[in-house]
Coordinates of C-alpha atoms and ligand atoms in Angstrom, one line a residue:
X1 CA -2.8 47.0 50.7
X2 CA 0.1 45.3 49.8
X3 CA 3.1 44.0 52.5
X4 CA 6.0 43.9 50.9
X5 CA 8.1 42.8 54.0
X6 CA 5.5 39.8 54.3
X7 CA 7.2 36.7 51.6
X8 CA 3.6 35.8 50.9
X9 CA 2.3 38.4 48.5
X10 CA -0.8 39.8 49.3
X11 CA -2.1 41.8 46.3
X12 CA -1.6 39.6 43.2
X13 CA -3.3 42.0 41.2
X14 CA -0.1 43.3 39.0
X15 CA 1.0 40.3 37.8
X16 CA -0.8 39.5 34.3
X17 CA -0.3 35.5 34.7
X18 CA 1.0 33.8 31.4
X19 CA -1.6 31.0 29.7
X20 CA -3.8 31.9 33.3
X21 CA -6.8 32.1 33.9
X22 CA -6.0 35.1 36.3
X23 CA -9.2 35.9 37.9
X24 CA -9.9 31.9 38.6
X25 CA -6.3 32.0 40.0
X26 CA -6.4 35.0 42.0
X27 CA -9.6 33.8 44.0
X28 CA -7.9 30.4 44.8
X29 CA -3.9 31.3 44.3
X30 CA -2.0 28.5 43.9
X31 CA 1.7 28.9 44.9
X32 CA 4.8 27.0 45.3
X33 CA 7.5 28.4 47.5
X34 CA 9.4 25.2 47.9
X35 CA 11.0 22.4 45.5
X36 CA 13.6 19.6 46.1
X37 CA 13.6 16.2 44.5
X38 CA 10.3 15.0 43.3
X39 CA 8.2 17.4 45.1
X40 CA 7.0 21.1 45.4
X41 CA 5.9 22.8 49.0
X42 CA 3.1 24.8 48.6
X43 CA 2.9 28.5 50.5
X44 CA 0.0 26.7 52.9
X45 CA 2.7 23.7 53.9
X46 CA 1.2 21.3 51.6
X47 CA 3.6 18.6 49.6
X48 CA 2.7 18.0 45.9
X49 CA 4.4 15.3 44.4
X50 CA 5.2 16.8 40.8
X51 CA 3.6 14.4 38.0
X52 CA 4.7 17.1 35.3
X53 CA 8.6 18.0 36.0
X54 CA 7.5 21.9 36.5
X55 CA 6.2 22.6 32.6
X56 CA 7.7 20.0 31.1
X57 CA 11.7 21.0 32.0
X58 CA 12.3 19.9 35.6
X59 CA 14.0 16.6 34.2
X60 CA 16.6 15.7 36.8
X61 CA 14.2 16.8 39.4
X62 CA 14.2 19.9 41.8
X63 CA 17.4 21.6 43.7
X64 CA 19.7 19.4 42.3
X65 CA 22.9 20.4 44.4
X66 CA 25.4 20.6 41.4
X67 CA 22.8 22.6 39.5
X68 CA 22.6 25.1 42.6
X69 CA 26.0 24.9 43.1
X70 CA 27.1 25.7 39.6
X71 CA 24.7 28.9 39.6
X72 CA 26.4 30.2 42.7
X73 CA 29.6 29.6 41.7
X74 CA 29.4 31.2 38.4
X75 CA 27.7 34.2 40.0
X76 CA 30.2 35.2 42.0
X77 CA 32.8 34.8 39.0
X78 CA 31.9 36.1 35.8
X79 CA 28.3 37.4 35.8
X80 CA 27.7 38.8 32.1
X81 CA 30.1 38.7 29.2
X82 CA 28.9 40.3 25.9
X83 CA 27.6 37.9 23.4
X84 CA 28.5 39.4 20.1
X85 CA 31.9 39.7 19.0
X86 CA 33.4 37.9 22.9
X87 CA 32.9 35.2 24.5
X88 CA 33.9 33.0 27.9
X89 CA 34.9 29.3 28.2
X90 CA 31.3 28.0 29.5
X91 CA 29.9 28.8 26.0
X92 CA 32.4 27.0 24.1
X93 CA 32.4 23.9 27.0
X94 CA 28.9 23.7 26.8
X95 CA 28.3 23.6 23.0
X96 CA 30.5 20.7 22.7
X97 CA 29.5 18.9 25.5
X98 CA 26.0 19.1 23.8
X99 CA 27.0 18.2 20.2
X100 CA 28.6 14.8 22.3
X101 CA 25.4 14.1 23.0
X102 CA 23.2 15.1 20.0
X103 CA 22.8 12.5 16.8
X104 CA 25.9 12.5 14.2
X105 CA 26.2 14.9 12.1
X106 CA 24.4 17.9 14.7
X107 CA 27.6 19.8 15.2
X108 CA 27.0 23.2 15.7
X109 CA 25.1 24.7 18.3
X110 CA 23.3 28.7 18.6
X111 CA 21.8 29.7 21.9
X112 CA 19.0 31.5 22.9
X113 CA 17.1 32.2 26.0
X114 CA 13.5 30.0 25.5
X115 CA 11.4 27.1 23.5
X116 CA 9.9 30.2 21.2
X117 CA 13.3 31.9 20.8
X118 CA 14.9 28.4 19.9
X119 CA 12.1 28.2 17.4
X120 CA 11.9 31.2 15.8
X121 CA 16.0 31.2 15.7
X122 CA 15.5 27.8 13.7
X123 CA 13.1 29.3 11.2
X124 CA 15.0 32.1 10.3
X125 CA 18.8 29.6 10.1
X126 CA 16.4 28.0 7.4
X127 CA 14.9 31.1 5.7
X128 CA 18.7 32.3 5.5
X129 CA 20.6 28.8 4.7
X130 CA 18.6 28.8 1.5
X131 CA 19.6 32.4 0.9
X132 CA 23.4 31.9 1.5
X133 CA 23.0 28.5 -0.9
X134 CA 21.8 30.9 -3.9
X135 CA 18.1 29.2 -3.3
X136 CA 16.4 32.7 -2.4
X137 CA 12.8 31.6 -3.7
X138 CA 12.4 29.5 -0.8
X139 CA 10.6 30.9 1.6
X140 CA 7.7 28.9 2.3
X141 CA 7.4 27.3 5.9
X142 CA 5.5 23.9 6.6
X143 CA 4.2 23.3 10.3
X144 CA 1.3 20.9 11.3
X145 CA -2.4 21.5 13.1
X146 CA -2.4 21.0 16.7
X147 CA 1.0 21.8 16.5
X148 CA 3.2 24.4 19.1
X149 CA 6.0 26.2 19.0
X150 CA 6.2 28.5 21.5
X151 CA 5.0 31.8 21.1
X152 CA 6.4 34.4 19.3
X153 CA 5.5 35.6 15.6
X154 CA 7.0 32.6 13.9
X155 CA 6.4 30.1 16.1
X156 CA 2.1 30.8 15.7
X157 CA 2.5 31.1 12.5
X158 CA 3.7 27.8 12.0
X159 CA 2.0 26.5 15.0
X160 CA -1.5 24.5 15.1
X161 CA -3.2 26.0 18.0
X162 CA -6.0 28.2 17.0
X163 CA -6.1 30.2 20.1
X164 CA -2.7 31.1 20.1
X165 CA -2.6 32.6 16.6
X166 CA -6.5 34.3 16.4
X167 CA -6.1 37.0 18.3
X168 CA -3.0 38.1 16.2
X169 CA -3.5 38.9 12.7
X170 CA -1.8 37.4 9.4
X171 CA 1.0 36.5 11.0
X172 CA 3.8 34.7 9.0
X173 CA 2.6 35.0 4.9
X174 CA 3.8 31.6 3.3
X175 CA 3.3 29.2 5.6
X176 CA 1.1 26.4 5.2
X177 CA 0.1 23.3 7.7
X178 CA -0.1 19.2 7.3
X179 CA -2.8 17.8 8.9
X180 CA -2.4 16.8 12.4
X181 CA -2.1 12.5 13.3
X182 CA -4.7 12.3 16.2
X183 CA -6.9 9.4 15.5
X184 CA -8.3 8.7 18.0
X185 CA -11.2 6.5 15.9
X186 CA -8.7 4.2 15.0
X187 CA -5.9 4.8 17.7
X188 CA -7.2 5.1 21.0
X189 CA -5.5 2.9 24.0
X190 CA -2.2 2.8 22.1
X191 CA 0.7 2.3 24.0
X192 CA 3.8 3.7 22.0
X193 CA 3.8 4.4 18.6
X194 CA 0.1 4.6 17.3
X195 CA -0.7 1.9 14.4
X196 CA -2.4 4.3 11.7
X197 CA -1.6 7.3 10.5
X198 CA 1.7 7.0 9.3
X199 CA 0.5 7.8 5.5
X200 CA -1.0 11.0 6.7
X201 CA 2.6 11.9 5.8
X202 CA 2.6 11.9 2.5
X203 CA -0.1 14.7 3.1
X204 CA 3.3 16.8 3.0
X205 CA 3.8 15.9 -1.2
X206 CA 0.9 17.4 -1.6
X207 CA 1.4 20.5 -0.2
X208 CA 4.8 20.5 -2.0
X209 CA 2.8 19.8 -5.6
X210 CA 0.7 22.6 -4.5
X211 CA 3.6 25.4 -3.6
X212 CA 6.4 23.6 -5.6
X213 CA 9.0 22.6 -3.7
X214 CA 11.6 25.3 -4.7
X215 CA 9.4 27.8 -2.6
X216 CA 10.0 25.9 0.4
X217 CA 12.9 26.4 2.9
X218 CA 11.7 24.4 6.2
X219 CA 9.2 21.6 7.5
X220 CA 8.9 21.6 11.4
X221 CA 7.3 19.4 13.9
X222 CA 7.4 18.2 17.6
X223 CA 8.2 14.4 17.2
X224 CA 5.6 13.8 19.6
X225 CA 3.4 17.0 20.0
X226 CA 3.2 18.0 23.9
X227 CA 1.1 21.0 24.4
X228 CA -1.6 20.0 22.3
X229 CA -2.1 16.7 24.5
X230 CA 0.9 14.6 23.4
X231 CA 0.1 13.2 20.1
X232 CA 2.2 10.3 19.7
X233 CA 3.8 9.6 16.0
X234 CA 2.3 6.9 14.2
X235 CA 4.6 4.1 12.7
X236 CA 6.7 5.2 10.1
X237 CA 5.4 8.7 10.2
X238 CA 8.8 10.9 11.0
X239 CA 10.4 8.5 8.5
X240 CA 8.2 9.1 5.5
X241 CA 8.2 12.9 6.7
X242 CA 12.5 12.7 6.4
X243 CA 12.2 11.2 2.6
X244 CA 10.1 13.9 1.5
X245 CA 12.1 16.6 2.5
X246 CA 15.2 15.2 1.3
X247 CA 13.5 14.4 -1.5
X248 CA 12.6 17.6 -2.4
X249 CA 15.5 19.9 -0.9
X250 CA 13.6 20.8 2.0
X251 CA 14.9 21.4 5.7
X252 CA 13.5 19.5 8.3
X253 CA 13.4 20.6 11.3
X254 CA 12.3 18.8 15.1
X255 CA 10.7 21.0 17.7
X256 CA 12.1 19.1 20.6
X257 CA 11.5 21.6 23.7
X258 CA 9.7 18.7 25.4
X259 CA 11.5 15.5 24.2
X260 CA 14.9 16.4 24.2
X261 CA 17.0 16.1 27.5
X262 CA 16.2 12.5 27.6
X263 CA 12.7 11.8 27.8
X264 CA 11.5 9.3 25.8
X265 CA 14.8 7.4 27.1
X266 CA 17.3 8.9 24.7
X267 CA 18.9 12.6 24.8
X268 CA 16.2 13.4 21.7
X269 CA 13.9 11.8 19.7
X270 CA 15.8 12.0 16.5
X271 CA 17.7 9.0 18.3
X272 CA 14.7 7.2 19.9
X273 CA 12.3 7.1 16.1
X274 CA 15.8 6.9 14.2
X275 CA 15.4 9.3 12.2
X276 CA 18.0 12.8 11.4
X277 CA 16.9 15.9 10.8
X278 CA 18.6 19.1 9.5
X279 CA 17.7 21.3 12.5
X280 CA 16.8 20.5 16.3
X281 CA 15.5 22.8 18.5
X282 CA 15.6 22.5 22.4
X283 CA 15.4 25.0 25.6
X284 CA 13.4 23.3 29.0
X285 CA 15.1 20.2 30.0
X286 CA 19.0 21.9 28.3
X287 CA 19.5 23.7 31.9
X288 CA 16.8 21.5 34.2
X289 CA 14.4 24.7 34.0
X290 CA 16.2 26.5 36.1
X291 CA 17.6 29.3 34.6
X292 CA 16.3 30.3 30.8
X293 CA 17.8 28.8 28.0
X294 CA 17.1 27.2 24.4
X295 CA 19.9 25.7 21.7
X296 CA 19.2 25.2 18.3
X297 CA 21.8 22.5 16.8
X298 CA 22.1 22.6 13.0
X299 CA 24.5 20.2 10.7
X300 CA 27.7 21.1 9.5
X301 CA 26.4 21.1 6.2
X302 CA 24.2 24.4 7.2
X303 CA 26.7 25.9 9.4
X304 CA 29.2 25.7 6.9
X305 CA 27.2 27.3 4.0
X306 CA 27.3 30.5 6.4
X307 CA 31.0 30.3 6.3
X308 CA 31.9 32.5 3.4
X309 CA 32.5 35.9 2.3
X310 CA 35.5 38.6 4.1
X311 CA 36.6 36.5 7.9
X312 CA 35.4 40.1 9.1
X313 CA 31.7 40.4 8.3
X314 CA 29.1 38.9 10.5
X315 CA 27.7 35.3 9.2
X316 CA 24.3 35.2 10.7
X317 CA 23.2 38.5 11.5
X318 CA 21.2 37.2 14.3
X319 CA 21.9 36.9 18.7
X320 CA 20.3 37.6 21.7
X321 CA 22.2 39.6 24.7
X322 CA 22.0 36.6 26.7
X323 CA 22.8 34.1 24.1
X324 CA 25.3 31.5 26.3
X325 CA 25.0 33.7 29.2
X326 CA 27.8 32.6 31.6
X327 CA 25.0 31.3 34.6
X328 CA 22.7 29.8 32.4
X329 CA 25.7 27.5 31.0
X330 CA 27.3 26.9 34.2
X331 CA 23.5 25.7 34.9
X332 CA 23.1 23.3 32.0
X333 CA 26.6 22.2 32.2
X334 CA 26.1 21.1 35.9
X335 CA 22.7 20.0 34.3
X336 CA 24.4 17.6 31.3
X337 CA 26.7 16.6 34.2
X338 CA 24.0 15.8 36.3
X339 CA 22.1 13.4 33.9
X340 CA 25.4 11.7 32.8
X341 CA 26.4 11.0 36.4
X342 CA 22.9 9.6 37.6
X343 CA 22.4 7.8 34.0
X344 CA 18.7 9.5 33.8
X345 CA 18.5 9.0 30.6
X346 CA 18.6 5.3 30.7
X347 CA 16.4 5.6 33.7
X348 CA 14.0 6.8 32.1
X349 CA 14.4 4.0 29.2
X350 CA 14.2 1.2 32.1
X351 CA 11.0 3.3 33.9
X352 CA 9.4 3.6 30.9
X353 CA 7.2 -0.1 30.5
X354 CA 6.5 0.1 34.5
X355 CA 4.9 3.9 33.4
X356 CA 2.9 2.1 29.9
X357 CA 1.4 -0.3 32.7
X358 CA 0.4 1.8 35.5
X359 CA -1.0 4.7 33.3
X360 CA -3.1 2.0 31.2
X361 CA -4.9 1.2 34.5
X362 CA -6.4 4.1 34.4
X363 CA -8.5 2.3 31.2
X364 CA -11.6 1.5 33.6
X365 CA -12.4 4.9 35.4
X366 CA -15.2 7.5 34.5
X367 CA -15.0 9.6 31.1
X368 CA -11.7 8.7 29.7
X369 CA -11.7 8.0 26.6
X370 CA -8.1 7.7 25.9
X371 CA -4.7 6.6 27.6
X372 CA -1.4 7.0 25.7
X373 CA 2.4 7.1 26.0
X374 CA 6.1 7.2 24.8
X375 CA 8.8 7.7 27.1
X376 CA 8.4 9.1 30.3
X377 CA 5.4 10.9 29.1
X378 CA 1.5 10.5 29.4
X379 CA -1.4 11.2 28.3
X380 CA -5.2 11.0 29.6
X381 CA -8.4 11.8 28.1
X382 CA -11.4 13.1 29.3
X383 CA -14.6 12.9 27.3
X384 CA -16.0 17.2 27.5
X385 CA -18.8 18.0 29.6
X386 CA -21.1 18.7 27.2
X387 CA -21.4 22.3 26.4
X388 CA -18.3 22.9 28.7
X389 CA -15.1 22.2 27.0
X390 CA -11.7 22.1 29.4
X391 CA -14.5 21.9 32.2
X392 CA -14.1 18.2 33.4
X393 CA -9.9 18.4 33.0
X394 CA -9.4 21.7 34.9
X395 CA -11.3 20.3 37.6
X396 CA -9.5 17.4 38.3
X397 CA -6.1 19.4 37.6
X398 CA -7.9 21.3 40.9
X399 CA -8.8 18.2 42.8
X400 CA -5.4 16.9 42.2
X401 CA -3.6 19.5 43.2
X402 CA -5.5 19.7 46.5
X403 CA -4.9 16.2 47.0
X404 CA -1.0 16.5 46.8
X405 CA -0.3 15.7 43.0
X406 CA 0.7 18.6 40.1
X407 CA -1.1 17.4 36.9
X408 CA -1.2 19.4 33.8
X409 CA -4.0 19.9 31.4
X410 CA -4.8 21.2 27.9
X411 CA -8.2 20.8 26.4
X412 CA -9.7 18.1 28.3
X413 CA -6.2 15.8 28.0
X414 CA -4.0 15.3 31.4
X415 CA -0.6 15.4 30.7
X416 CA 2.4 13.8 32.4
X417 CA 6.2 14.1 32.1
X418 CA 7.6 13.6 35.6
X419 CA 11.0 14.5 36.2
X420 CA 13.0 11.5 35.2
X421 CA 14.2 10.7 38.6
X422 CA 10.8 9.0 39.7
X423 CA 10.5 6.1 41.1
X424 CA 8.0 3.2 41.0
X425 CA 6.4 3.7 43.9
X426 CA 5.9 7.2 43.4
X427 CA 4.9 6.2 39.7
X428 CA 2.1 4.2 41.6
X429 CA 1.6 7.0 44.2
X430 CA 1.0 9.4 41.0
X431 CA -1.3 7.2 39.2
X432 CA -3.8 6.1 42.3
X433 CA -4.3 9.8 42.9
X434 CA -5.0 10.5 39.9
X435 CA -7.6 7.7 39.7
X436 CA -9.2 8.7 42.9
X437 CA -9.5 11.9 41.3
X438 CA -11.3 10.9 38.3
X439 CA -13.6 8.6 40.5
X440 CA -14.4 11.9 42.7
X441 CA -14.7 14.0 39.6
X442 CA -17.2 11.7 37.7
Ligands
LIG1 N1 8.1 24.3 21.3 C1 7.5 23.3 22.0 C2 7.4 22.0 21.4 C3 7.1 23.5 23.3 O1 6.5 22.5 24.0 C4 7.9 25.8 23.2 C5 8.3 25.5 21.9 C6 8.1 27.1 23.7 O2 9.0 27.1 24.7 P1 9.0 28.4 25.8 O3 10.3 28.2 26.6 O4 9.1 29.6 25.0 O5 7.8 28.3 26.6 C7 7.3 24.8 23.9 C8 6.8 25.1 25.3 C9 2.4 22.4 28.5 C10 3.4 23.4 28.2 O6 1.9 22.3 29.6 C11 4.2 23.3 27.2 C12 5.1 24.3 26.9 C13 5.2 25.4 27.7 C14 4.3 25.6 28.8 C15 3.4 24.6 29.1 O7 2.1 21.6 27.6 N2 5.9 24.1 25.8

């Protein structure tokens, strides 16, 4: 059946679709064939103005010509060069143009090809600091409910997302969760940084009374939790968090696939809520989503520890084949350059009241329950159809699409994260749709 000279595929049965629901999906494909700016083209000649920067990567929006440019250029120059044991320029260039960029102190930088790579790679820097430091017996790893981070072995097992770690088995031993700081009893129609919750910190001492802290190695969280339907910080929250790990010797570490690469406004959220941690771990936004990449930055004072023994042996016995692959650096490289010279960053800073206002106007329409924001991100929720959970949000991600707009949902939430080059008007263009769609879906 299939036509493979036709660009349109017409047997999508061999494709097992990631986080799909392939059967819905292959009755009613959905498929983009097109990008530039703020927009996709659909394989039917539709335009969809995207609400959601791709998954949450697409920040200086789509086709950017020095990105494309970059890609081509270092194609045809230097494909591949080994990771381990040699290197090329790019790698280098690139790992200090980031630390310019990342909070004082962040100075080293280890690549990897993905969010769950860039996770797991932090996890086991922190298993392994302690180790090199003489500090063996900790081994423990703190996450959060609700939280994600990414998919692979470590990742679930630290993450907060019961689907994504039930299927699985034990997973991780040691690892233990702090309760999650939804509340939306007390919080709901907060714009920024929730009011209460902030204490739900100190949940972490308790945990570390329970364990004892020399069993620990790492705490990690997503400043504000994406996946899971953006769960904003409360006030003082990441702070308090910060103290206790100090406190007790404990590496902290920010999951910042989705915040870093400017936006909540600053290159990461360590910089917007203030507050340092030991580890930060980043892929998406790092190269614009367009070719795969993460990078883990870690502090001197964890780099250096590694830095001992014979100038021969191996530090971190740990690498991927495409770690700081020449194309994807070119790519974020042209990327970093690309933010820098259209100041998207600050953009998104300026944008970000004009969003708080126009998403809040949303308040009035049928079954929401719940507006929230930080930065160029949103959030929208949707009481359940009783009985049907994810029912009522997957059908207006469905209406939206067909009416021109990419949305993105988990559970019943609607999540935004346009590519930082939106402007007002297509701020306002966003938001009526999505109202018309929630008056049509009621
Ligand atoms: N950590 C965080 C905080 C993430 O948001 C990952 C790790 C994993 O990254 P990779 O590159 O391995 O997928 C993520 C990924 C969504 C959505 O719609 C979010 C992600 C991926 C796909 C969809 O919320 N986050």
């Amino acid at each position: 059946m299939s036509n493979r000279l036709n660009a349109t595929p017409n047997d999508l049965r061999a494709f097992w679709m990631p986080f799909t629901a392939n059967r819905q999906f292959k009755k009613e494909p959905r498929l983009f064939v097109k990008a530039k700016d703020m927009h996709y083209t659909t394989y039917d000649g539709r335009t969809v103005l995207d609400g959601t920067a791709g998954l949450w990567c697409v920040n200086a929006g789509h086709c950017r010509p020095l990105i494309t440019e970059a890609i081509a250029e270092q194609a045809g120059e230097l494909d591949y060069a080994p990771a381990f044991q040699l290197g090329h320029p790019k790698a280098f260039e690139l790992a200090n143009r980031l630390v310019d960029i990342a909070p004082e102190g962040m100075n080293h930088v280890l690549y990897t090809n993905s969010g769950s790579e860039s996770v797991d790679t932090a996890l086991k820097v922190a298993l392994a600091y302690h180790r090199v430091k003489g500090d063996g017996s900790r081994t423990r790893l703190i996450g959060r409910e609700r939280g994600y981070h990414g998919v692979n072995f470590g990742g679930i097992s630290v993450g907060g997302i019961v689907s994504n770690r039930k299927m699985f088995g034990t997973l991780l031993t040691g690892v233990d969760h702090m309760p999650h700081t939804h509340m939306p009893d007390k919080n709901a129609f907060t714009k920024g940084e929730p009011e209460h919750g902030g204490d739900l910190a100190t949940e972490l001492e308790r945990i570390v009374t329970l364990h004892d802290a020399s069993t620990i190695a790492a705490v990690i969280v997503e400043p504000v939790a994406g996946s899971t339907g953006v769960l904003i910080p409360p006030k003082g929250y990441l702070k308090k968090l910060r103290d206790i790990c100090t406190k007790h010797g404990i590496l902290l570490i920010f999951d910042e696939v989705i915040t870093g690469y400017g936006r909540l406004g600053t290159p990461f959220a360590a910089q917007y809520f203030d507050v340092m941690p030991d580890i930060i771990v980043t892929a998406k936004g790092l190269t614009n989503g367009v070719i795969p990449m993460g990078a883990v930055f870690v502090t001197s004072a964890i780099h250096d520890a590694f830095m001992s023994g014979p100038e021969h042996m191996i530090e971190f016995f740990h690498g991927y084949t495409y770690s700081g692959n020449p194309i994807a650096s070119a790519a974020a490289i042209a990327t970093l350059d690309t933010y820098r010279d259209e100041g998207l960053f600050a953009r998104a800073a300026t944008l970000a009241p004009y969003w708080e206002k126009a998403l809040h106007s949303l308040a009035d329409c049928p079954h929401v329950i719940d507006i929230r924001n930080i930065g160029l991100i949103g959030a929208i929720e949707l009481s359940p159809i009783s009985g049907e959970p994810t029912k009522r949000a997957f059908s207006a991600f469905l209406k939206a699409y067909e009416s021109g707009f990419l949305i993105r949902t988990t559970g019943d939430i609607i999540a935004l994260s346009p590519p930082l080059i939106i402007t007002e008007a297509q701020i306002d263009e966003l938001v009526d749709g999505i109202r018309k769609v929630l008056v049509a879906n009621a």
